[in-house]
Short mmCIF file of C-alpha atoms in Angstrom, two decimals:
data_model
loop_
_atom_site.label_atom_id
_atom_site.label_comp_id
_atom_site.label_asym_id
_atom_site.label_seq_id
_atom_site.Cartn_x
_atom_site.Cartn_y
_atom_site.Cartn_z
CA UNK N 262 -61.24 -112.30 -96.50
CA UNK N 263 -62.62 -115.67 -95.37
CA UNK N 264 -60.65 -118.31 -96.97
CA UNK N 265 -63.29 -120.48 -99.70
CA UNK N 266 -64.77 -123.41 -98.37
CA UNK N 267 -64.10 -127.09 -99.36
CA UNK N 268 -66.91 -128.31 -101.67
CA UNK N 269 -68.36 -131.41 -102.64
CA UNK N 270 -68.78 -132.86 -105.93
CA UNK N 271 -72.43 -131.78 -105.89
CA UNK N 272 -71.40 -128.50 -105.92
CA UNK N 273 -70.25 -129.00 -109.69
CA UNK N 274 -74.44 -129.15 -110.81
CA UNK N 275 -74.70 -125.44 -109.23
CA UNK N 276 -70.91 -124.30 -111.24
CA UNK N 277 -72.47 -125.86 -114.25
CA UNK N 278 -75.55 -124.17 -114.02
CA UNK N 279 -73.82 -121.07 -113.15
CA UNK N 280 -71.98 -120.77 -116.25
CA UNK N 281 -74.86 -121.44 -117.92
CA UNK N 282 -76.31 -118.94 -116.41
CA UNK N 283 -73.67 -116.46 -117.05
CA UNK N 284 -74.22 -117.35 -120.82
CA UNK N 285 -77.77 -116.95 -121.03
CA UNK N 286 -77.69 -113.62 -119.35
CA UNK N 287 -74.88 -112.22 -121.66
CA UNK N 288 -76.37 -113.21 -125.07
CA UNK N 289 -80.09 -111.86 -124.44
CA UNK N 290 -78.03 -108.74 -122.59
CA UNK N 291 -81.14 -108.35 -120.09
CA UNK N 292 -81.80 -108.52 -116.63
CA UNK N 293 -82.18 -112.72 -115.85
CA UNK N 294 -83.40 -114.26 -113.02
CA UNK N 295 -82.22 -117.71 -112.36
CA UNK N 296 -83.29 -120.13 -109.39
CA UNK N 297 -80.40 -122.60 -108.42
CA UNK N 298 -80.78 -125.46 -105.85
CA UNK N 299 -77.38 -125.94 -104.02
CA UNK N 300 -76.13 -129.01 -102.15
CA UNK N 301 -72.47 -129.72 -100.62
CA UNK N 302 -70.29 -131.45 -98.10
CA UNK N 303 -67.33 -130.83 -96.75
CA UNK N 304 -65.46 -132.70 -93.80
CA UNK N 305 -64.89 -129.65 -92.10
CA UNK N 306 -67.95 -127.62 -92.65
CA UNK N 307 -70.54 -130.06 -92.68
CA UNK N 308 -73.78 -130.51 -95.32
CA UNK N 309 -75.71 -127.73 -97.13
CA UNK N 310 -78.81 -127.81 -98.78
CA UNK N 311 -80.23 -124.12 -100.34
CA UNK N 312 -81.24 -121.61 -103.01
CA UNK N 313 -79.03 -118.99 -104.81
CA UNK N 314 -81.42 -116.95 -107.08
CA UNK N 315 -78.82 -115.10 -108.92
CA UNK N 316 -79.67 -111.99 -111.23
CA UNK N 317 -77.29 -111.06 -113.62
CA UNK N 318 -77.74 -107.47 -115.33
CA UNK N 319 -75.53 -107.08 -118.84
CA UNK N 320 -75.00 -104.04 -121.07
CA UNK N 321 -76.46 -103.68 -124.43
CA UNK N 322 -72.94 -104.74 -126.14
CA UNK N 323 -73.47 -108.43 -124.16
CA UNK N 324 -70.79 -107.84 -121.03
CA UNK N 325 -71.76 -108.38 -117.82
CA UNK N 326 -71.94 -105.60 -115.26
CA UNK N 327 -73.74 -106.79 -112.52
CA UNK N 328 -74.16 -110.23 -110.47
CA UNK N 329 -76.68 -110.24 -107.87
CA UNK N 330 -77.09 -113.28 -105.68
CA UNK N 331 -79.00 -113.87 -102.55
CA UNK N 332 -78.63 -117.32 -101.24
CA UNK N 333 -80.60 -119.05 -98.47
CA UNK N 334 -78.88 -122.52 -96.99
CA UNK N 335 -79.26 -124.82 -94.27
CA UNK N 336 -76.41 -125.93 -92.80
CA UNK N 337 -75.56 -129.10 -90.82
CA UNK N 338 -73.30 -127.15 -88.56
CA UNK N 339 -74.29 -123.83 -87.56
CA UNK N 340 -77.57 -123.63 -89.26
CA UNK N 341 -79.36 -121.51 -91.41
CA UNK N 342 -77.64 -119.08 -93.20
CA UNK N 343 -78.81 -115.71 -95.40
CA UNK N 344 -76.25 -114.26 -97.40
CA UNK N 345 -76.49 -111.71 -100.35
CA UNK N 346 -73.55 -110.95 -102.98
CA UNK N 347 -73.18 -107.65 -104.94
CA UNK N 348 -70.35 -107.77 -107.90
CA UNK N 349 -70.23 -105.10 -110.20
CA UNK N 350 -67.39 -105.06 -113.46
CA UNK N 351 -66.29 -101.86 -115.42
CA UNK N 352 -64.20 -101.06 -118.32
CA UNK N 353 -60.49 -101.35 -117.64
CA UNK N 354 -60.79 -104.03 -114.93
CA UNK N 355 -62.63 -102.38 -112.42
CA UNK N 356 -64.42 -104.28 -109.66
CA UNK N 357 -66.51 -103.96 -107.14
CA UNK N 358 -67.99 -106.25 -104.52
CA UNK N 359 -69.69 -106.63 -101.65
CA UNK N 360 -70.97 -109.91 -99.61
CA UNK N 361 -73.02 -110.17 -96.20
CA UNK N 362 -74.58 -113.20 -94.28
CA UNK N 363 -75.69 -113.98 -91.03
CA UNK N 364 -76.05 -117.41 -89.70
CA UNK N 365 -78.05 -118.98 -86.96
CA UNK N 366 -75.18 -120.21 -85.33
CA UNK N 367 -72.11 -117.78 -85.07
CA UNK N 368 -71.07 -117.28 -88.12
CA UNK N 369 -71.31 -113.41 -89.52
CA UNK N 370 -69.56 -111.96 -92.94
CA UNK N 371 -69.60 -108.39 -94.72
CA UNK N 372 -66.97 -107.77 -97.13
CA UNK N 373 -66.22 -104.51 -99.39
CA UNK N 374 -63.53 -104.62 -101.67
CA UNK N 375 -62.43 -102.29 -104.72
CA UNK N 376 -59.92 -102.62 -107.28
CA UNK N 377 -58.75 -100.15 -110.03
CA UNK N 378 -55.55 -101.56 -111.98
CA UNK N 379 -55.41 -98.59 -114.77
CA UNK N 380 -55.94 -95.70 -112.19
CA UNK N 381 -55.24 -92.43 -113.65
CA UNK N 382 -55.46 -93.37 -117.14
CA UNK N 383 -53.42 -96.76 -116.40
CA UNK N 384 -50.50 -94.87 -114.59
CA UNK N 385 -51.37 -96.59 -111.19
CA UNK N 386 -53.32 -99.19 -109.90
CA UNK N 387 -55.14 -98.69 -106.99
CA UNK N 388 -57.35 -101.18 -104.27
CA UNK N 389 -58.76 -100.99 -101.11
CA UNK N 390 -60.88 -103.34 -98.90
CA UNK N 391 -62.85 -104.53 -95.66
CA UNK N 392 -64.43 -107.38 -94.16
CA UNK N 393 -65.60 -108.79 -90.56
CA UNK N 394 -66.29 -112.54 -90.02
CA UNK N 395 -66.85 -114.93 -88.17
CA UNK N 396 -65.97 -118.22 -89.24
CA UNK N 397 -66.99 -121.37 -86.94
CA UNK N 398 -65.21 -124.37 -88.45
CA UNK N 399 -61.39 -122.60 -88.34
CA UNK N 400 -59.18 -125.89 -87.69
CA UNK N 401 -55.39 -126.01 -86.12
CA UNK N 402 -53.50 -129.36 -86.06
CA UNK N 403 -50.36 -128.19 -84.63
CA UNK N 404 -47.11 -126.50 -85.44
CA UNK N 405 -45.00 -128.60 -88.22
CA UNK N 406 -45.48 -130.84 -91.41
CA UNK N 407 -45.40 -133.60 -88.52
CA UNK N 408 -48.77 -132.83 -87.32
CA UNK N 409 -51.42 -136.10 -87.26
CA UNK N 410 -55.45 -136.27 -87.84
CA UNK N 411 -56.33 -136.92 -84.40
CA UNK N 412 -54.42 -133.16 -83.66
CA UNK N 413 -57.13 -131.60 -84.82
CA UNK N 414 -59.00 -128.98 -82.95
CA UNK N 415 -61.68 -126.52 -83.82
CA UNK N 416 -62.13 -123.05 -83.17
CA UNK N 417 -64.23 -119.73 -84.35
CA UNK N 418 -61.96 -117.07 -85.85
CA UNK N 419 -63.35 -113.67 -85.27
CA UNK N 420 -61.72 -111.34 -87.61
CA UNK N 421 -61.99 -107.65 -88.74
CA UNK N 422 -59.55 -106.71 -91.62
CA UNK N 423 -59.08 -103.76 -93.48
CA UNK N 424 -56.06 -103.01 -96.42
CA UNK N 425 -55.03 -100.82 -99.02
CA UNK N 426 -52.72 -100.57 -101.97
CA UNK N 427 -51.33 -98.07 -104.65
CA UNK N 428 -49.12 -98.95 -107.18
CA UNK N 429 -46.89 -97.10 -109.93
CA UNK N 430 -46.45 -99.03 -113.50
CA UNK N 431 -42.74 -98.92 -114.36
CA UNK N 432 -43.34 -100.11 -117.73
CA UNK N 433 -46.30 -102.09 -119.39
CA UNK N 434 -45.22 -104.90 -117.57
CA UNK N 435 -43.36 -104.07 -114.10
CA UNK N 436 -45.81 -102.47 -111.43
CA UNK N 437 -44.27 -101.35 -107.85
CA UNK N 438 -46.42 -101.04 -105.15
CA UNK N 439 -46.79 -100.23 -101.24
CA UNK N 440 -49.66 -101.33 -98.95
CA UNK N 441 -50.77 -101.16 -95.21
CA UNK N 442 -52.94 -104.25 -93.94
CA UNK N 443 -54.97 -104.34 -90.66
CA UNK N 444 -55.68 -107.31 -89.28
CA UNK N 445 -57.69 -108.06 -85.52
CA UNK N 446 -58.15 -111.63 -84.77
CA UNK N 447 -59.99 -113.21 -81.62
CA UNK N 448 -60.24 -117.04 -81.08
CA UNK N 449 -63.07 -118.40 -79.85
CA UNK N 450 -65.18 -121.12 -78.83
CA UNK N 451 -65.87 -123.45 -82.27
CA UNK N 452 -69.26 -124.88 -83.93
CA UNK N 453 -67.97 -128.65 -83.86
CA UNK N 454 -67.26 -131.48 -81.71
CA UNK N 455 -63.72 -130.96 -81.98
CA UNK N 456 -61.61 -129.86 -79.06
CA UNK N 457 -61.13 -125.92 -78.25
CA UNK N 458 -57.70 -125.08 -80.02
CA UNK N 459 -57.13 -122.79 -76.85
CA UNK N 460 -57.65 -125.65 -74.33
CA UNK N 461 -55.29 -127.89 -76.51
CA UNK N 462 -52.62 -125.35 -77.45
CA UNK N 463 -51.02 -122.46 -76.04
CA UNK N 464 -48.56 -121.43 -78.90
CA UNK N 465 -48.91 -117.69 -80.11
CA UNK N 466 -51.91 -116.50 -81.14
CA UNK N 467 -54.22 -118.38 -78.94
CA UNK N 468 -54.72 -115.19 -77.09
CA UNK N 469 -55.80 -112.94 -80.21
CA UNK N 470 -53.76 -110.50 -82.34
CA UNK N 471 -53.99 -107.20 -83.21
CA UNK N 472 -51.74 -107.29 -86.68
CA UNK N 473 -50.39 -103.82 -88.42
CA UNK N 474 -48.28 -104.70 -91.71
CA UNK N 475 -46.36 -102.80 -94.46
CA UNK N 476 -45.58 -104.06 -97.15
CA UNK N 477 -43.36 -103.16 -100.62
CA UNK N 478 -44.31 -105.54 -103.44
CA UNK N 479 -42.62 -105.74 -106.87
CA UNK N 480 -44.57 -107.29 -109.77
CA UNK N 481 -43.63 -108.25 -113.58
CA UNK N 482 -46.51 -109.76 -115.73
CA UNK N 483 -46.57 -110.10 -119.13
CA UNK N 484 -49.40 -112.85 -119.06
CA UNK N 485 -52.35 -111.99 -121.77
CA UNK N 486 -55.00 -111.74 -119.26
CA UNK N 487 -55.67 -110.99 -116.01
CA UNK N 488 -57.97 -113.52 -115.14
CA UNK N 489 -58.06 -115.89 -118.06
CA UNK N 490 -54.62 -116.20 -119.38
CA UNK N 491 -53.20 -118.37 -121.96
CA UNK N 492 -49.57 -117.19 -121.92
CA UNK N 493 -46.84 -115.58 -120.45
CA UNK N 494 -45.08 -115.09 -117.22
CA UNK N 495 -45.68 -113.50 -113.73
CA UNK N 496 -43.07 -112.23 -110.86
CA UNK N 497 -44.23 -111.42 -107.26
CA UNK N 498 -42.07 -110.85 -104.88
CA UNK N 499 -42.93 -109.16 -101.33
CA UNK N 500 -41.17 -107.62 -98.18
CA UNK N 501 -43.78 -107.43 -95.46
CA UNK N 502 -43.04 -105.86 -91.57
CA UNK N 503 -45.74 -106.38 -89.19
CA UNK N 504 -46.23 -105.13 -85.36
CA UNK N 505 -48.33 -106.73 -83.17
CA UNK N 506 -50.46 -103.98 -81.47
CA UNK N 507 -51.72 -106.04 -78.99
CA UNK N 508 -48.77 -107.03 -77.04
CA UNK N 509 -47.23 -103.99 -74.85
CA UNK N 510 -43.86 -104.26 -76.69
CA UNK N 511 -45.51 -104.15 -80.05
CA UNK N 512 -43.23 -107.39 -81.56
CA UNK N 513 -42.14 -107.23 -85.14
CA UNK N 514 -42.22 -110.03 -87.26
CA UNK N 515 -40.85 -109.85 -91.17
CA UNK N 516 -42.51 -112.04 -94.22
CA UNK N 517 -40.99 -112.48 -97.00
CA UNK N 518 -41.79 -113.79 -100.61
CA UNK N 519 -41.05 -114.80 -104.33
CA UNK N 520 -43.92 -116.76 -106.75
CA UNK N 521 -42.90 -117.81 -109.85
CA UNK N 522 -46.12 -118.65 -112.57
CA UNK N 523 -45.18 -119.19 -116.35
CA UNK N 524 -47.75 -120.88 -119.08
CA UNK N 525 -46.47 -122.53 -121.54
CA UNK N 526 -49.43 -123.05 -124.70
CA UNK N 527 -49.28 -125.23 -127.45
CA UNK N 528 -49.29 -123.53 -130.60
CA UNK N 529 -52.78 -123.91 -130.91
CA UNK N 530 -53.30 -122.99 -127.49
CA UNK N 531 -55.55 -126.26 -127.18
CA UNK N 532 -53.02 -127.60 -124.25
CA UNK N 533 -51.58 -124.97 -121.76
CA UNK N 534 -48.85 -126.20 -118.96
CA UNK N 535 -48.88 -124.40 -115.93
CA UNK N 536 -45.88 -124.50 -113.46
CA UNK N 537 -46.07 -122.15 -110.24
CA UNK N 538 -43.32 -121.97 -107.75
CA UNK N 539 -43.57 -120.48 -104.10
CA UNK N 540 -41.00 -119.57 -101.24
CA UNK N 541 -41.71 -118.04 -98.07
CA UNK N 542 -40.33 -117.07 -95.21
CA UNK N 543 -42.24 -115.94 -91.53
CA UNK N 544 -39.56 -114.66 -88.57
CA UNK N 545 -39.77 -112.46 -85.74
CA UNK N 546 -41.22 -112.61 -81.76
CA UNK N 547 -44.47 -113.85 -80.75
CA UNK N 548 -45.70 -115.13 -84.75
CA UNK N 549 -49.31 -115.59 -84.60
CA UNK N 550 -50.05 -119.12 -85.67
CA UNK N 551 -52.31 -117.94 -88.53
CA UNK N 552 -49.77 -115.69 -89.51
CA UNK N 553 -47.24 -118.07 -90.24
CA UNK N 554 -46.52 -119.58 -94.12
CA UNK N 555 -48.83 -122.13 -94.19
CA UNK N 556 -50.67 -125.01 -96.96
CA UNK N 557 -53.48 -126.50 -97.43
CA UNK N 558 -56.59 -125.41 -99.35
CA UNK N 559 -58.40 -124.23 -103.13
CA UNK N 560 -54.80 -122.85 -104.07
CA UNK N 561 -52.15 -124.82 -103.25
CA UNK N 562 -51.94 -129.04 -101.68
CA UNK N 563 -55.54 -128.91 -102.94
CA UNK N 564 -55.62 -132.84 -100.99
CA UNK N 565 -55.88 -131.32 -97.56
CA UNK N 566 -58.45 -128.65 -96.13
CA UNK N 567 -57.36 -125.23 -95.61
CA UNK N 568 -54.22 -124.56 -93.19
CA UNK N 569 -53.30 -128.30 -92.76
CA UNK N 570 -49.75 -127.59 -92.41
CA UNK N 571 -48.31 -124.35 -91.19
CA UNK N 572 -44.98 -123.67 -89.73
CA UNK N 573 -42.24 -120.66 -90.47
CA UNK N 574 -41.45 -121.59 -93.80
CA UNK N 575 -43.36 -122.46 -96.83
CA UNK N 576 -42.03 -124.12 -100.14
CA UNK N 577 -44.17 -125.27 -102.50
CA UNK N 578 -44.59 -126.10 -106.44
CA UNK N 579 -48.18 -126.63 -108.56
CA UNK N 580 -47.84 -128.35 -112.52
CA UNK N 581 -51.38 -128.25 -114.01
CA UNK N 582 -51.94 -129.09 -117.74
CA UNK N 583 -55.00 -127.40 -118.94
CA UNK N 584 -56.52 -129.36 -122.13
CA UNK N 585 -59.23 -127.92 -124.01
CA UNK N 586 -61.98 -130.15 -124.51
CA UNK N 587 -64.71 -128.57 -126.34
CA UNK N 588 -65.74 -124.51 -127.38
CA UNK N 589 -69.40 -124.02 -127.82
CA UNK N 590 -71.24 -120.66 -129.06
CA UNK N 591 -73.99 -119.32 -127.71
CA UNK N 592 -75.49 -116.11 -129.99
CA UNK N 593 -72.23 -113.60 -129.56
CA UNK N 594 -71.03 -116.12 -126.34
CA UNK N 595 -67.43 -118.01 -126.52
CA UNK N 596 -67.23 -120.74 -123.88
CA UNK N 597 -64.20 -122.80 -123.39
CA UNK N 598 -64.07 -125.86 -121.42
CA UNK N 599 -60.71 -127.95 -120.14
CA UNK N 600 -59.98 -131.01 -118.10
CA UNK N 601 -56.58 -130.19 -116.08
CA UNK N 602 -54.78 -133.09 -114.28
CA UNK N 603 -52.54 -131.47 -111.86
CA UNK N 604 -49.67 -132.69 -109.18
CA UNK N 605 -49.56 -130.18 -106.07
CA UNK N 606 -45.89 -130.73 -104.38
CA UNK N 607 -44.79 -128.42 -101.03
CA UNK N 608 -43.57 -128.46 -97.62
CA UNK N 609 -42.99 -126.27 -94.68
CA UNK N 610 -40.61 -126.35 -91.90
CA UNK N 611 -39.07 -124.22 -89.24
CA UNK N 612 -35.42 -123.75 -90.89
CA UNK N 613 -33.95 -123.48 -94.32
CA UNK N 614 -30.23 -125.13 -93.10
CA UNK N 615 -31.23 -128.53 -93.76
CA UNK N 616 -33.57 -131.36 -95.35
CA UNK N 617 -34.61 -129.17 -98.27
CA UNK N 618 -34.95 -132.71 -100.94
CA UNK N 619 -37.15 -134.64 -98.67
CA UNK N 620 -40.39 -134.78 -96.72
CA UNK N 621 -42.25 -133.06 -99.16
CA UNK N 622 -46.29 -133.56 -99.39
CA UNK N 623 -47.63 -134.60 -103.04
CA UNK N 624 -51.38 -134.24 -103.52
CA UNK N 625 -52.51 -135.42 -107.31
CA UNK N 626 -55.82 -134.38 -108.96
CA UNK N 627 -58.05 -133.23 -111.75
CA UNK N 628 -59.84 -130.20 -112.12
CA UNK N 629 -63.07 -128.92 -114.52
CA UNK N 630 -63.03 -125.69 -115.68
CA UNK N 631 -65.79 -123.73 -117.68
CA UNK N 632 -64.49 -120.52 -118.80
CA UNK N 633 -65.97 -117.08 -120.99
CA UNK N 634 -63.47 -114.89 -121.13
CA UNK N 635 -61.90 -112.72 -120.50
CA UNK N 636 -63.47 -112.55 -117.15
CA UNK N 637 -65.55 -115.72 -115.99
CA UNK N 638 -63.92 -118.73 -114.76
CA UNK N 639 -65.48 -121.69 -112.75
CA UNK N 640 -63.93 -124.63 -111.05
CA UNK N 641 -64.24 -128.14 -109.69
CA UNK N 642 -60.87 -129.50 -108.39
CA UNK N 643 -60.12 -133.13 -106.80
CA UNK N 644 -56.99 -133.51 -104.75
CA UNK N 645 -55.84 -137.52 -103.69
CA UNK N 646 -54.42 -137.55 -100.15
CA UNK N 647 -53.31 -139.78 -97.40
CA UNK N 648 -56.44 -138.34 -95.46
CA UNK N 649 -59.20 -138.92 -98.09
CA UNK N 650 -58.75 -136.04 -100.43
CA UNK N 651 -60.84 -133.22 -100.83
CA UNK N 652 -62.86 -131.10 -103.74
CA UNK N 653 -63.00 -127.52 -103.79
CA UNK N 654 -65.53 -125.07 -106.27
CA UNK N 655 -64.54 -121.71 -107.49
CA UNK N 656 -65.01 -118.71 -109.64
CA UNK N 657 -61.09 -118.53 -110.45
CA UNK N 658 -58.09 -120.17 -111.67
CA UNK N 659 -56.18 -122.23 -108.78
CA UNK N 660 -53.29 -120.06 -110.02
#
C-alpha cells in the first residue's frame, strides 16, 4: 500500500475531532454523520484544504463496526482529489477495508485488504490484499546515508500489488507463517518541479520491476493487545526470496529480517517505555532501488520524509516513553490520552564488515496520542532534523 503522507500540524484539529468523533458515535451506538474541514502541508506533497464527512455505524453493545468516509480535497500539487474509505471490524479481530480516489492530476488509489488472525476457531490466521496507485510526489535522493538535499528528484510510482498470507499458531504466543507478494512497479514522469529520477539516475529500478517474493516469517507476541498494547514483547523475524520477472534471467535477490519491540509499564501503567530494534539485510542482482532496506517516514527517523535514506542494509533503534496524561468518560466510552517524547536512532549502509558505532542518524520528537481501546488509536508525531523536521498523522501506534 501507499506509504502515509507527511502531515502538518493542522492536521492534529481533524485527529482531534476524529476521536471525538469516534466517541460520540460509540456511546449513542447509532449511525453519526460528522462534517470535518481538513487542512495540511507537507514539503513533499504540497497544501490541502477539504471535507471528510465520516459516518460511523456501531452495534447496539457500543463497538464500532463500520467507518465510512468520503473526503473531497484540493491539493496544491496535483489537484483535486475524491476519495472514499470503507473499514469494517468484527469479533476476533477481523478487518476489512477498502479505499479509492482519483485525482485531477495523476494520482489514482484502490485498495482491498482482509485480515483474519483467529481463522478456524483461532488455529490460523489468515490475510490477503490488493491495491493499484499512483503516487505523484515519490522522491529518490540517491544510493547511501551520504546522500544531500539538493539530490533530490521526483518521480510518479505506478504500482499494482497483490499478497497473501496463512499462518499456523504454535502456541498462544508463537505463530509461523508463509506468504507470496506481487509487486509491478513503473516510474514515471513526477507532479513537481523536481528533476525526473530517471533523467538523474540510472541505478536499478529506474526501468520498472516486476517483483515475485516468498517469504517464511516466524512471530512470538505475548503483548496484551494487538493494536493498543500496554505490555509485553514481540519477535519478527523474516526470510524473503524474490525474482524479478521482468528481466529475462529472472534475478534473485534475498531479504532478510529480525525486529525486536518490548514495553516496559509502570506499575500503574500510567508511563509505558517503548524500545524497538530493527536489522535488515537486501542482497542479490539487479536490487530495485525501492526494494532495498530503507528509512525515513511515520515509522521509523520520523525527522525525514519517507525513503530519505536507502541503501542494502538497514539498522535502526526507536525509545518512546508514552505518559498518560488524562482518561476521560464519555457514557460507556474510555479514552486515554499520552504525550510520548521519543529519540529515533538508525543507519544504513552497503556492508556489515565495518563502521557499525558511527554515522548513525538521530531524529528527536514528541508525539500526541488519543486512544479508545482496544482498537482506536490516533497520532500527531514531530521529528527534529538537520533538514527542518517533519510531522506525520495517523490512526496507529509508530510501533
Amino acid at each position: 500500500m501507499k506509504p502515509a503522507h507527511c502531515r502538518s500540524a493542522l492536521a492534529v484539529l481533524a485527529l482531534g475531532a476524529a476521536i471525538a468523533v469516534c466517541l460520540w458515535s460509540q456511546a449513542w451506538a447509532e449511525t453519526r454523520y460528522f462534517p470535518i474541514p481538513t487542512a495540511s502541508t507537507t514539503r513533499n506533497d504540497g497544501n490541502d484544504a477539504g471535507l471528510i464527512v465520516p459516518t460511523l455505524i456501531t452495534k447496539p453493545d457500543g463497538d464500532l463496526q463500520y467507518v465510512m468516509a468520503p473526503m473531497f480535497v484540493v491539493n496544491s500539487i496535483v489537484g483535486a482529489r475524491g476519495s472514499l474509505n470503507v473499514f469494517r471490524y468484527d469479533t476476533g479481530g477481523r478487518e476489512m477495508r477498502f479505499i479509492g480516489s482519483f485525482t485531477e492530476r495523476i494520482e489514482r488509489k484502490l485498495v482491498f485488504s482482509y485480515i483474519d488472525p483467529a481463522f478456524s476457531n483461532g488455529r490460523y490466521s489468515f490475510s490477503v490484499g490488493a491495491s493499484f496507485f499512483k503516487n505523484a510526489t515519490s522522491r529518490f535522493w540517491g544510493i547511501s546515508q551520504q546522500t544531500t538535499e539538493s539530490d533530490e528528484t521526483n518521480y510518479t510510482a505506478r504500482e499494482g500489488r497483490a499478497y497473501w498470507t496463512f499462518g499456523v499458531y504454535l502456541n498462544e504466543v508463537t505463530q509461523v507463517s508463509v506468504g507470496q507478494r506481487f509487486r509491478e512497479v513503473r516510474v514515471q514522469r513526477g507532479g513537481t518541479d523536481l528533476p525526473f529520477t530517471a533523467e538523474r539516475f540510472t541505478t536499478d529500478g529506474i526501468q520498472g520491476a516486476t517483483i515475485l517474493g516468498h517469504r517464511v516469517t516466524f512471530l512470538y507476541d505475548t503483548r496484551d493487545s494487538l493494536v493498543t498494547p500496554t505490555d509485553g514483547t514481540q519477535v519478527t523475524a523474516y526470510a524473503e526470496l524474490n525474482q524479478n520477472l521482468q528481466n529475462g534471467d529472472n534475478p534473485v535477490f534475498y531479504r532478510y529480517a529480525l525486529e525486536m519491540k518490548k514495553l516496559f509499564p509502570s506499575e500503574s501503567k500510567r508511563l509505558i517505555l517503548v524500545v524497538r530494534g530493527n536489522v535488515q539485510t537486501t542482497f542479490g542482482r539487479q536490487v530495485p532501488f525501492y526494494e532495498r532496506s530503507s528509512l525515513g517516514g511515520q515509522n521509523n527517523l520520523r525527522g525525514y520524509g519517507v525513503d530519505r535514506f536507502i541503501d542494502d542494509q538497514l539498522l535502526a533503534l526507536n525509545i518512546e516513553q508514552r505518559i498518560h496524561v488524562m482518561r476521560t468518560r464519555i457514557t460507556n466510552v474510555i479514552a486515554d490520552f499520552e504525550v510520548a517524547p521519543f529519540v529515533d536512532i538508525g543507519k544504513v549502509f552497503n556492508t556489515f564488515r565495518k563502521h557499525q558505532f558511527r554515522d548513525y542518524v538521530v531524529t528527536p520528537g514528541i508525539g500526541f496520542r488519543g486512544i479508545v481501546r482496544p482498537n482506536v488509536v490516533g497520532r500527531v508525531d514531530y521529528g527534529y532534523s538537520s533538514e527542518g523536521g517533519a510531522v506525520f498523522a495517523g490512526l496507529d501506534f509508530p510501533f
